[in-house]
Amino acid sequence: MVLKYINKVNKISLFMTVVGTLGNMFVSVNYTFSYWGSSEKKPIYLILIHLAFTNILILLTKGLPKTILAFGLRNFLDDIGCKIIVYLERVARGLSICTSSFLTVVQAVIISPRASGWNRLRPESAWHILPFFSSFWILNALISINLIHSIRSTSLNISQQINYENSCYFTVENQEIKWIFLILMVLRDALFQVAMGGASGYMVFLLHKHHHHVLYLQNSKFLYRTPPELRAAQSVLLLMLCFVFFYWTDCAFSLIINISSKDNTLMINTREFLTLCYPTFSPFVLIHRDGLLSKFWHAHWEKLSKCL
């Protein structure tokens, strides 16, 4: 029964990895062309491209091992392969938190009133965005560096091991070092989620004011169209709701797994499935809310018409 469930989860993980990777590639390519092909280069497009790349990295490092397991191959990773896969997955997870939070903050700054002090922080070029990406990579690379020492391949058959997972496992490490890196991870997550929460609350407040303004104009029989910045803010808020839901669900499962003394195979595989949900669903939230498919086909149809 448990084995059948695990096989089903692995097959679903394969489907999600393929679909999610294609979705994120579409978003990345679309925003890349939008950034370089338009006269007005919006820096927020770079954040969305970086988020899509981060999602692809999570899907490949988390989904590919599950996919290979679905085909019956076990112990396919050697020691170096385990270190690379697990390290990149942990770095990508941290990048996802940082980039999602950064996206929310930048979007909140963009839609803030021009008279407010926040509008002064509005990024005007890529050079205002790229240094943040560099700091995110350095921060998460350093916070996850202890994994290089503690990850081993199961093919080596080392006795001291904890938290068995697929073809790799964590060896028992110095408790002081373990707690230092754990505290750093918690502080990182807390800091960026507080920023995300504050920016999201500010956007909800601005959208609420905008809604009342629209109602007033409608009652006054004025024609009014919602600015694209506010529509983008709605997309970002929906994206953040997805992120928060899957993040805290993952935290709840992790807590239950660590506390429980029973066989947690089902819980571990369910948690592994949930970690793929946000990077899989988030590009389709953007595609649906921003109408990327219609814009994509419209742009290519215009180019084709000019050629003909």
Tab-separated table of C-alpha atoms in Angstrom:
chain	number	residue	atom	x	y	z
A	1	MET	CA	0.000	0.000	0.000
A	2	VAL	CA	2.756	2.429	1.004
A	3	LEU	CA	4.873	1.420	-2.011
A	4	LYS	CA	1.960	2.060	-4.399
A	5	TYR	CA	1.404	5.485	-2.845
A	6	ILE	CA	5.107	6.362	-3.199
A	7	ASN	CA	5.105	5.253	-6.853
A	8	LYS	CA	2.048	7.413	-7.537
A	9	VAL	CA	3.710	10.404	-5.847
A	10	ASN	CA	6.860	9.854	-7.935
A	11	LYS	CA	4.822	9.747	-11.156
A	12	ILE	CA	2.904	12.892	-10.177
A	13	SER	CA	6.257	14.526	-9.357
A	14	LEU	CA	7.449	13.645	-12.872
A	15	PHE	CA	4.360	15.289	-14.383
A	16	MET	CA	4.703	18.386	-12.180
A	17	THR	CA	8.422	18.696	-12.959
A	18	VAL	CA	7.811	18.631	-16.721
A	19	VAL	CA	4.767	20.940	-16.662
A	20	GLY	CA	6.308	23.342	-14.133
A	21	THR	CA	9.611	23.557	-16.009
A	22	LEU	CA	7.826	24.300	-19.295
A	23	GLY	CA	5.627	26.918	-17.591
A	24	ASN	CA	8.590	28.676	-15.996
A	25	MET	CA	10.558	28.559	-19.256
A	26	PHE	CA	7.623	30.207	-21.034
A	27	VAL	CA	7.392	32.939	-18.370
A	28	SER	CA	11.159	33.480	-18.449
A	29	VAL	CA	11.347	33.706	-22.258
A	30	ASN	CA	8.258	35.935	-22.438
A	31	TYR	CA	9.553	38.451	-19.887
A	32	THR	CA	13.045	38.357	-21.429
A	33	PHE	CA	11.617	39.362	-24.821
A	34	SER	CA	9.345	41.918	-23.129
A	35	TYR	CA	12.331	43.461	-21.337
A	36	TRP	CA	14.727	43.623	-24.268
A	37	GLY	CA	12.104	44.243	-26.954
A	38	SER	CA	10.369	47.255	-25.433
A	39	SER	CA	11.584	50.829	-25.145
A	40	GLU	CA	10.426	50.957	-21.503
A	41	LYS	CA	12.565	48.360	-19.725
A	42	LYS	CA	10.708	47.492	-16.531
A	43	PRO	CA	13.131	46.260	-13.818
A	44	ILE	CA	10.380	44.107	-12.277
A	45	TYR	CA	10.615	41.869	-15.357
A	46	LEU	CA	14.122	40.908	-14.197
A	47	ILE	CA	12.707	39.811	-10.831
A	48	LEU	CA	10.088	37.649	-12.550
A	49	ILE	CA	12.786	36.109	-14.785
A	50	HIS	CA	14.924	35.379	-11.723
A	51	LEU	CA	11.935	33.840	-9.912
A	52	ALA	CA	11.212	31.620	-12.923
A	53	PHE	CA	14.859	30.506	-13.044
A	54	THR	CA	14.760	29.749	-9.305
A	55	ASN	CA	11.595	27.694	-9.796
A	56	ILE	CA	13.248	25.711	-12.599
A	57	LEU	CA	16.242	25.034	-10.344
A	58	ILE	CA	13.957	23.726	-7.571
A	59	LEU	CA	12.000	21.534	-9.989
A	60	LEU	CA	15.132	20.019	-11.518
A	61	THR	CA	17.002	19.394	-8.255
A	62	LYS	CA	13.913	18.156	-6.395
A	63	GLY	CA	11.870	16.629	-9.187
A	64	LEU	CA	14.531	14.867	-11.269
A	65	PRO	CA	15.662	12.473	-8.487
A	66	LYS	CA	11.995	11.592	-7.842
A	67	THR	CA	11.522	11.093	-11.578
A	68	ILE	CA	14.475	8.726	-11.818
A	69	LEU	CA	13.144	6.809	-8.800
A	70	ALA	CA	9.803	6.483	-10.603
A	71	PHE	CA	11.634	4.481	-13.284
A	72	GLY	CA	13.019	2.088	-10.658
A	73	LEU	CA	16.609	3.353	-10.530
A	74	ARG	CA	18.036	3.558	-6.999
A	75	ASN	CA	21.397	4.711	-5.616
A	76	PHE	CA	22.039	6.443	-8.944
A	77	LEU	CA	23.842	9.397	-7.319
A	78	ASP	CA	27.396	9.163	-6.052
A	79	ASP	CA	28.740	11.237	-3.162
A	80	ILE	CA	29.537	14.305	-5.295
A	81	GLY	CA	26.192	14.076	-7.104
A	82	CYS	CA	24.329	14.040	-3.783
A	83	LYS	CA	26.225	17.070	-2.511
A	84	ILE	CA	25.518	19.057	-5.693
A	85	ILE	CA	21.814	18.151	-5.940
A	86	VAL	CA	20.937	18.715	-2.266
A	87	TYR	CA	23.069	21.870	-1.984
A	88	LEU	CA	21.546	23.454	-5.102
A	89	GLU	CA	18.035	22.511	-3.955
A	90	ARG	CA	18.587	24.194	-0.577
A	91	VAL	CA	20.108	27.292	-2.208
A	92	ALA	CA	17.204	27.455	-4.683
A	93	ARG	CA	14.681	27.197	-1.845
A	94	GLY	CA	16.312	30.164	-0.113
A	95	LEU	CA	16.424	32.105	-3.383
A	96	SER	CA	12.710	31.454	-3.857
A	97	ILE	CA	11.931	33.017	-0.464
A	98	CYS	CA	14.218	36.013	-1.079
A	99	THR	CA	13.033	36.645	-4.645
A	100	SER	CA	9.332	36.269	-3.798
A	101	SER	CA	9.715	38.722	-0.929
A	102	PHE	CA	11.731	41.132	-3.081
A	103	LEU	CA	9.085	40.967	-5.820
A	104	THR	CA	6.359	41.883	-3.319
A	105	VAL	CA	8.334	44.808	-1.889
A	106	VAL	CA	9.248	46.217	-5.326
A	107	GLN	CA	5.657	45.903	-6.545
A	108	ALA	CA	4.426	47.711	-3.418
A	109	VAL	CA	6.930	50.518	-4.081
A	110	ILE	CA	5.860	50.753	-7.740
A	111	ILE	CA	2.160	51.252	-6.939
A	112	SER	CA	2.788	53.606	-4.014
A	113	PRO	CA	1.528	57.193	-4.526
A	114	ARG	CA	4.040	59.571	-6.077
A	115	ALA	CA	3.756	61.901	-3.096
A	116	SER	CA	4.804	59.170	-0.641
A	117	GLY	CA	8.384	58.599	0.473
A	118	TRP	CA	8.307	55.000	-0.769
A	119	ASN	CA	8.107	56.160	-4.384
A	120	ARG	CA	11.673	57.471	-4.088
A	121	LEU	CA	12.843	53.853	-3.759
A	122	ARG	CA	11.263	52.906	-7.086
A	123	PRO	CA	13.867	51.049	-9.224
A	124	GLU	CA	14.521	52.802	-12.519
A	125	SER	CA	17.023	50.443	-14.150
A	126	ALA	CA	18.498	46.946	-13.976
A	127	TRP	CA	21.448	48.270	-11.963
A	128	HIS	CA	19.052	48.935	-9.078
A	129	ILE	CA	17.942	45.269	-9.147
A	130	LEU	CA	21.006	43.153	-9.991
A	131	PRO	CA	22.974	43.885	-6.763
A	132	PHE	CA	20.091	42.388	-4.773
A	133	PHE	CA	20.275	39.186	-6.827
A	134	SER	CA	24.012	38.922	-6.117
A	135	SER	CA	23.443	39.377	-2.379
A	136	PHE	CA	20.672	36.732	-2.408
A	137	TRP	CA	22.974	34.196	-4.092
A	138	ILE	CA	25.857	34.908	-1.708
A	139	LEU	CA	23.601	34.801	1.374
A	140	ASN	CA	21.959	31.493	0.487
A	141	ALA	CA	25.192	29.909	-0.728
A	142	LEU	CA	26.803	30.651	2.663
A	143	ILE	CA	23.796	29.583	4.761
A	144	SER	CA	23.653	26.215	2.960
A	145	ILE	CA	27.402	25.537	2.888
A	146	ASN	CA	27.273	23.080	5.814
A	147	LEU	CA	25.384	20.623	3.570
A	148	ILE	CA	28.516	20.022	1.508
A	149	HIS	CA	30.074	18.328	4.523
A	150	SER	CA	27.021	16.504	5.902
A	151	ILE	CA	25.452	15.017	2.734
A	152	ARG	CA	26.426	11.498	1.655
A	153	SER	CA	25.263	8.981	-0.925
A	154	THR	CA	23.503	5.833	0.329
A	155	SER	CA	25.698	3.815	-2.031
A	156	LEU	CA	28.622	4.436	0.352
A	157	ASN	CA	26.766	2.558	3.123
A	158	ILE	CA	27.967	4.700	6.026
A	159	SER	CA	26.418	3.733	9.354
A	160	GLN	CA	25.905	7.133	10.983
A	161	GLN	CA	22.948	8.655	9.196
A	162	ILE	CA	19.772	10.563	9.870
A	163	ASN	CA	16.874	11.882	7.804
A	164	TYR	CA	17.089	9.226	5.096
A	165	GLU	CA	15.778	10.487	1.772
A	166	ASN	CA	15.961	8.674	-1.562
A	167	SER	CA	19.600	8.251	-2.651
A	168	CYS	CA	21.139	10.706	-0.189
A	169	TYR	CA	21.177	11.175	3.569
A	170	PHE	CA	22.476	13.539	6.230
A	171	THR	CA	25.335	12.333	8.414
A	172	VAL	CA	25.400	13.239	12.105
A	173	GLU	CA	27.242	16.556	12.416
A	174	ASN	CA	28.442	18.811	15.200
A	175	GLN	CA	25.339	20.016	17.062
A	176	GLU	CA	26.697	23.539	17.593
A	177	ILE	CA	27.333	24.003	13.863
A	178	LYS	CA	23.942	22.493	13.060
A	179	TRP	CA	22.124	24.955	15.340
A	180	ILE	CA	24.097	27.950	14.030
A	181	PHE	CA	23.042	27.255	10.433
A	182	LEU	CA	19.491	26.398	11.505
A	183	ILE	CA	19.153	29.726	13.348
A	184	LEU	CA	20.537	31.577	10.305
A	185	MET	CA	17.956	29.885	8.072
A	186	VAL	CA	15.110	30.740	10.466
A	187	LEU	CA	16.270	34.367	10.687
A	188	ARG	CA	16.472	34.611	6.895
A	189	ASP	CA	12.979	33.165	6.440
A	190	ALA	CA	11.521	35.338	9.209
A	191	LEU	CA	13.123	38.545	7.890
A	192	PHE	CA	11.980	38.072	4.314
A	193	GLN	CA	8.506	36.891	5.283
A	194	VAL	CA	8.017	39.919	7.537
A	195	ALA	CA	9.014	42.133	4.589
A	196	MET	CA	6.662	40.167	2.340
A	197	GLY	CA	3.812	40.467	4.835
A	198	GLY	CA	4.324	44.205	5.314
A	199	ALA	CA	4.490	44.871	1.566
A	200	SER	CA	1.441	42.672	0.919
A	201	GLY	CA	-0.550	44.490	3.608
A	202	TYR	CA	0.437	47.845	2.107
A	203	MET	CA	-0.663	46.694	-1.360
A	204	VAL	CA	-4.000	45.451	-0.010
A	205	PHE	CA	-4.509	48.890	1.579
A	206	LEU	CA	-3.717	50.691	-1.702
A	207	LEU	CA	-5.923	48.342	-3.737
A	208	HIS	CA	-8.756	48.876	-1.249
A	209	LYS	CA	-8.434	52.660	-1.694
A	210	HIS	CA	-8.338	52.202	-5.453
A	211	HIS	CA	-11.504	50.071	-5.323
A	212	HIS	CA	-13.387	52.821	-3.491
A	213	HIS	CA	-12.082	55.368	-6.005
A	214	VAL	CA	-13.348	53.236	-8.910
A	215	LEU	CA	-16.779	52.899	-7.275
A	216	TYR	CA	-16.945	56.679	-6.913
A	217	LEU	CA	-16.053	57.211	-10.592
A	218	GLN	CA	-18.582	54.609	-11.705
A	219	ASN	CA	-21.295	56.326	-9.692
A	220	SER	CA	-20.225	59.603	-11.288
A	221	LYS	CA	-20.498	57.946	-14.748
A	222	PHE	CA	-16.809	58.429	-15.546
A	223	LEU	CA	-15.004	55.918	-17.747
A	224	TYR	CA	-12.040	54.494	-15.842
A	225	ARG	CA	-9.544	51.739	-16.615
A	226	THR	CA	-7.410	50.038	-13.993
A	227	PRO	CA	-3.710	50.935	-14.459
A	228	PRO	CA	-1.455	47.983	-15.448
A	229	GLU	CA	0.617	48.494	-12.273
A	230	LEU	CA	-2.429	47.736	-10.112
A	231	ARG	CA	-3.315	44.668	-12.189
A	232	ALA	CA	0.272	43.489	-11.747
A	233	ALA	CA	-0.041	44.079	-7.994
A	234	GLN	CA	-3.102	41.813	-7.900
A	235	SER	CA	-1.088	39.086	-9.667
A	236	VAL	CA	1.785	39.452	-7.209
A	237	LEU	CA	-0.605	39.248	-4.237
A	238	LEU	CA	-2.121	36.046	-5.609
A	239	LEU	CA	1.380	34.683	-6.146
A	240	MET	CA	2.317	35.512	-2.552
A	241	LEU	CA	-0.806	33.791	-1.211
A	242	CYS	CA	0.281	30.624	-3.040
A	243	PHE	CA	3.804	30.964	-1.655
A	244	VAL	CA	2.691	31.493	1.957
A	245	PHE	CA	0.221	28.586	1.801
A	246	PHE	CA	2.741	26.069	0.450
A	247	TYR	CA	5.573	27.383	2.649
A	248	TRP	CA	3.660	26.986	5.908
A	249	THR	CA	2.166	23.657	4.823
A	250	ASP	CA	5.714	22.442	4.204
A	251	CYS	CA	6.767	23.760	7.643
A	252	ALA	CA	3.856	21.940	9.309
A	253	PHE	CA	4.767	18.642	7.638
A	254	SER	CA	8.451	19.099	8.549
A	255	LEU	CA	7.516	19.707	12.194
A	256	ILE	CA	5.281	16.621	12.323
A	257	ILE	CA	7.984	14.472	10.706
A	258	ASN	CA	10.650	15.641	13.183
A	259	ILE	CA	8.403	15.207	16.235
A	260	SER	CA	6.863	11.860	15.295
A	261	SER	CA	8.731	8.676	16.191
A	262	LYS	CA	6.739	6.477	13.777
A	263	ASP	CA	7.565	5.495	10.211
A	264	ASN	CA	7.193	8.770	8.288
A	265	THR	CA	7.575	7.468	4.732
A	266	LEU	CA	4.117	8.682	3.710
A	267	MET	CA	4.607	12.083	5.348
A	268	ILE	CA	8.052	12.560	3.800
A	269	ASN	CA	6.799	11.757	0.296
A	270	THR	CA	3.772	14.017	0.751
A	271	ARG	CA	6.065	16.826	1.872
A	272	GLU	CA	8.334	16.234	-1.127
A	273	PHE	CA	5.275	16.523	-3.358
A	274	LEU	CA	4.234	19.816	-1.695
A	275	THR	CA	7.674	21.373	-2.252
A	276	LEU	CA	7.064	21.074	-6.002
A	277	CYS	CA	3.658	22.788	-5.869
A	278	TYR	CA	4.715	26.450	-5.668
A	279	PRO	CA	7.362	26.350	-8.442
A	280	THR	CA	4.870	24.416	-10.595
A	281	PHE	CA	1.772	26.573	-10.060
A	282	SER	CA	3.342	30.051	-9.793
A	283	PRO	CA	4.118	30.506	-13.530
A	284	PHE	CA	0.530	29.622	-14.422
A	285	VAL	CA	-0.731	32.221	-11.950
A	286	LEU	CA	1.290	34.818	-13.884
A	287	ILE	CA	0.233	33.427	-17.270
A	288	HIS	CA	-3.448	33.548	-16.318
A	289	ARG	CA	-3.547	36.852	-14.432
A	290	ASP	CA	-1.280	38.808	-16.793
A	291	GLY	CA	-2.720	37.289	-19.987
A	292	LEU	CA	0.744	36.229	-21.136
A	293	LEU	CA	-0.531	33.683	-23.658
A	294	SER	CA	-2.768	36.169	-25.472
A	295	LYS	CA	0.011	38.797	-25.468
A	296	PHE	CA	2.508	36.209	-26.730
A	297	TRP	CA	0.338	35.055	-29.648
A	298	HIS	CA	-0.757	38.603	-30.483
A	299	ALA	CA	2.863	39.801	-30.703
A	300	HIS	CA	3.906	36.863	-32.889
A	301	TRP	CA	0.829	37.220	-35.097
A	302	GLU	CA	1.722	40.874	-35.726
A	303	LYS	CA	5.290	39.896	-36.671
A	304	LEU	CA	3.967	37.164	-38.986
A	305	SER	CA	1.521	39.603	-40.613
A	306	LYS	CA	4.347	42.081	-41.298
A	307	CYS	CA	6.439	39.326	-42.896
A	308	LEU	CA	3.541	38.326	-45.146
